[in-house]
XYZ file of C-alpha atoms in Angstrom:
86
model
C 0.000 0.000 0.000
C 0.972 3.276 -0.893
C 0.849 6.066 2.065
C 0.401 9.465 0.851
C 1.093 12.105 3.452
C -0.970 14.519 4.689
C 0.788 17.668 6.655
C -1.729 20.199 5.507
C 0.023 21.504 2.373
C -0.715 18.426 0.348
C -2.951 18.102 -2.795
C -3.464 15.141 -1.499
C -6.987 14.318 -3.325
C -5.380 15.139 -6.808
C -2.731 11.950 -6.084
C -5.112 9.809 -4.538
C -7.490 10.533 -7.529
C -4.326 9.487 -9.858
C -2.988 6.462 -8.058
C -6.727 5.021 -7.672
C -7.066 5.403 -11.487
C -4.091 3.074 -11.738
C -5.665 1.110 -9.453
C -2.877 1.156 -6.819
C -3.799 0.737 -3.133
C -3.576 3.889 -1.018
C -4.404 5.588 1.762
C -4.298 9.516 3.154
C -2.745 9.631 6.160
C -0.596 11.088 9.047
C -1.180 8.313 11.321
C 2.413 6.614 12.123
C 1.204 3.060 12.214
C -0.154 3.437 8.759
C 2.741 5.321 7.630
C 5.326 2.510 9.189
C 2.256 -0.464 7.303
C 2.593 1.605 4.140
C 5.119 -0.232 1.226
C 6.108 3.648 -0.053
C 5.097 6.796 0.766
C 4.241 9.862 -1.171
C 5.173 13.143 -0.020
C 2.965 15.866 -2.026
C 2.899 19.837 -1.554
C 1.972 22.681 -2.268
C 3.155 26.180 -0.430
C 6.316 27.911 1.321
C 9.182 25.785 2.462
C 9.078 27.000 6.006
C 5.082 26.466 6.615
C 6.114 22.608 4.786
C 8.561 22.594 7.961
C 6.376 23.968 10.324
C 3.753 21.469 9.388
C 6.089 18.640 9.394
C 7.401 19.402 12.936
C 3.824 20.124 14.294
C 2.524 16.356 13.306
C 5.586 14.647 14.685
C 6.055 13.555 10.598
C 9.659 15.062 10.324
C 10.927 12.092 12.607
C 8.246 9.585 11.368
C 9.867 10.281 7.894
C 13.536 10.156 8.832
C 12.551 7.051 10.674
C 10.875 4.967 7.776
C 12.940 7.014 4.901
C 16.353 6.483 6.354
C 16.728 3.980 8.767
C 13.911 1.410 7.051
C 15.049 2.229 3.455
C 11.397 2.601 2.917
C 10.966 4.426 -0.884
C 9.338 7.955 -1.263
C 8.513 10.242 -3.816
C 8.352 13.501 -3.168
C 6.149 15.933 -5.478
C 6.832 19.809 -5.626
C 7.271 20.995 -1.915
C 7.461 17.970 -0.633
C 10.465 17.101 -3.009
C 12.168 20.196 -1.652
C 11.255 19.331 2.177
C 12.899 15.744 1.620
């Protein structure tokens, strides 16, 4: 299953809407359990570096990331701000 991130910056809809026409398995979500479940992640924005940041921090998803990103190897794509936040 693919998790795509939600942090509030996301066009989240827009990639769910393109990864269900492929018929890929997904879910919205900041949840950490279904982040650490998740096969890849998808890391979508839209919006100023520092509110990305902010957002990131406020969730707890900055060290949820760096947790499943860098120590698990787990595979992410990161689209527009989200690219830049990785």
């Amino acid at each position: 299953m693919i998790c795509i991130i939600d942090y509030g910056l996301g066009n989240v809809i827009s990639v769910q809407n393109a990864l269900n026409k492929l018929k890929f398995k997904n879910i919205i979500s900041r949840d950490e359990n279904i982040i650490s479940d998740s096969n890849h992640i998808i890391l979508p924005g839209v919006g100023s570096f520092n509110k990305g940041i902010e957002n990131l921090k406020k969730f707890g998803l900055d060290k949820i990331l760096t947790n499943e990103v860098i120590k698990n190897k787990k595979k992410i794509l990161g689209i527009c701000l989200g690219f830049q936040l990785m």
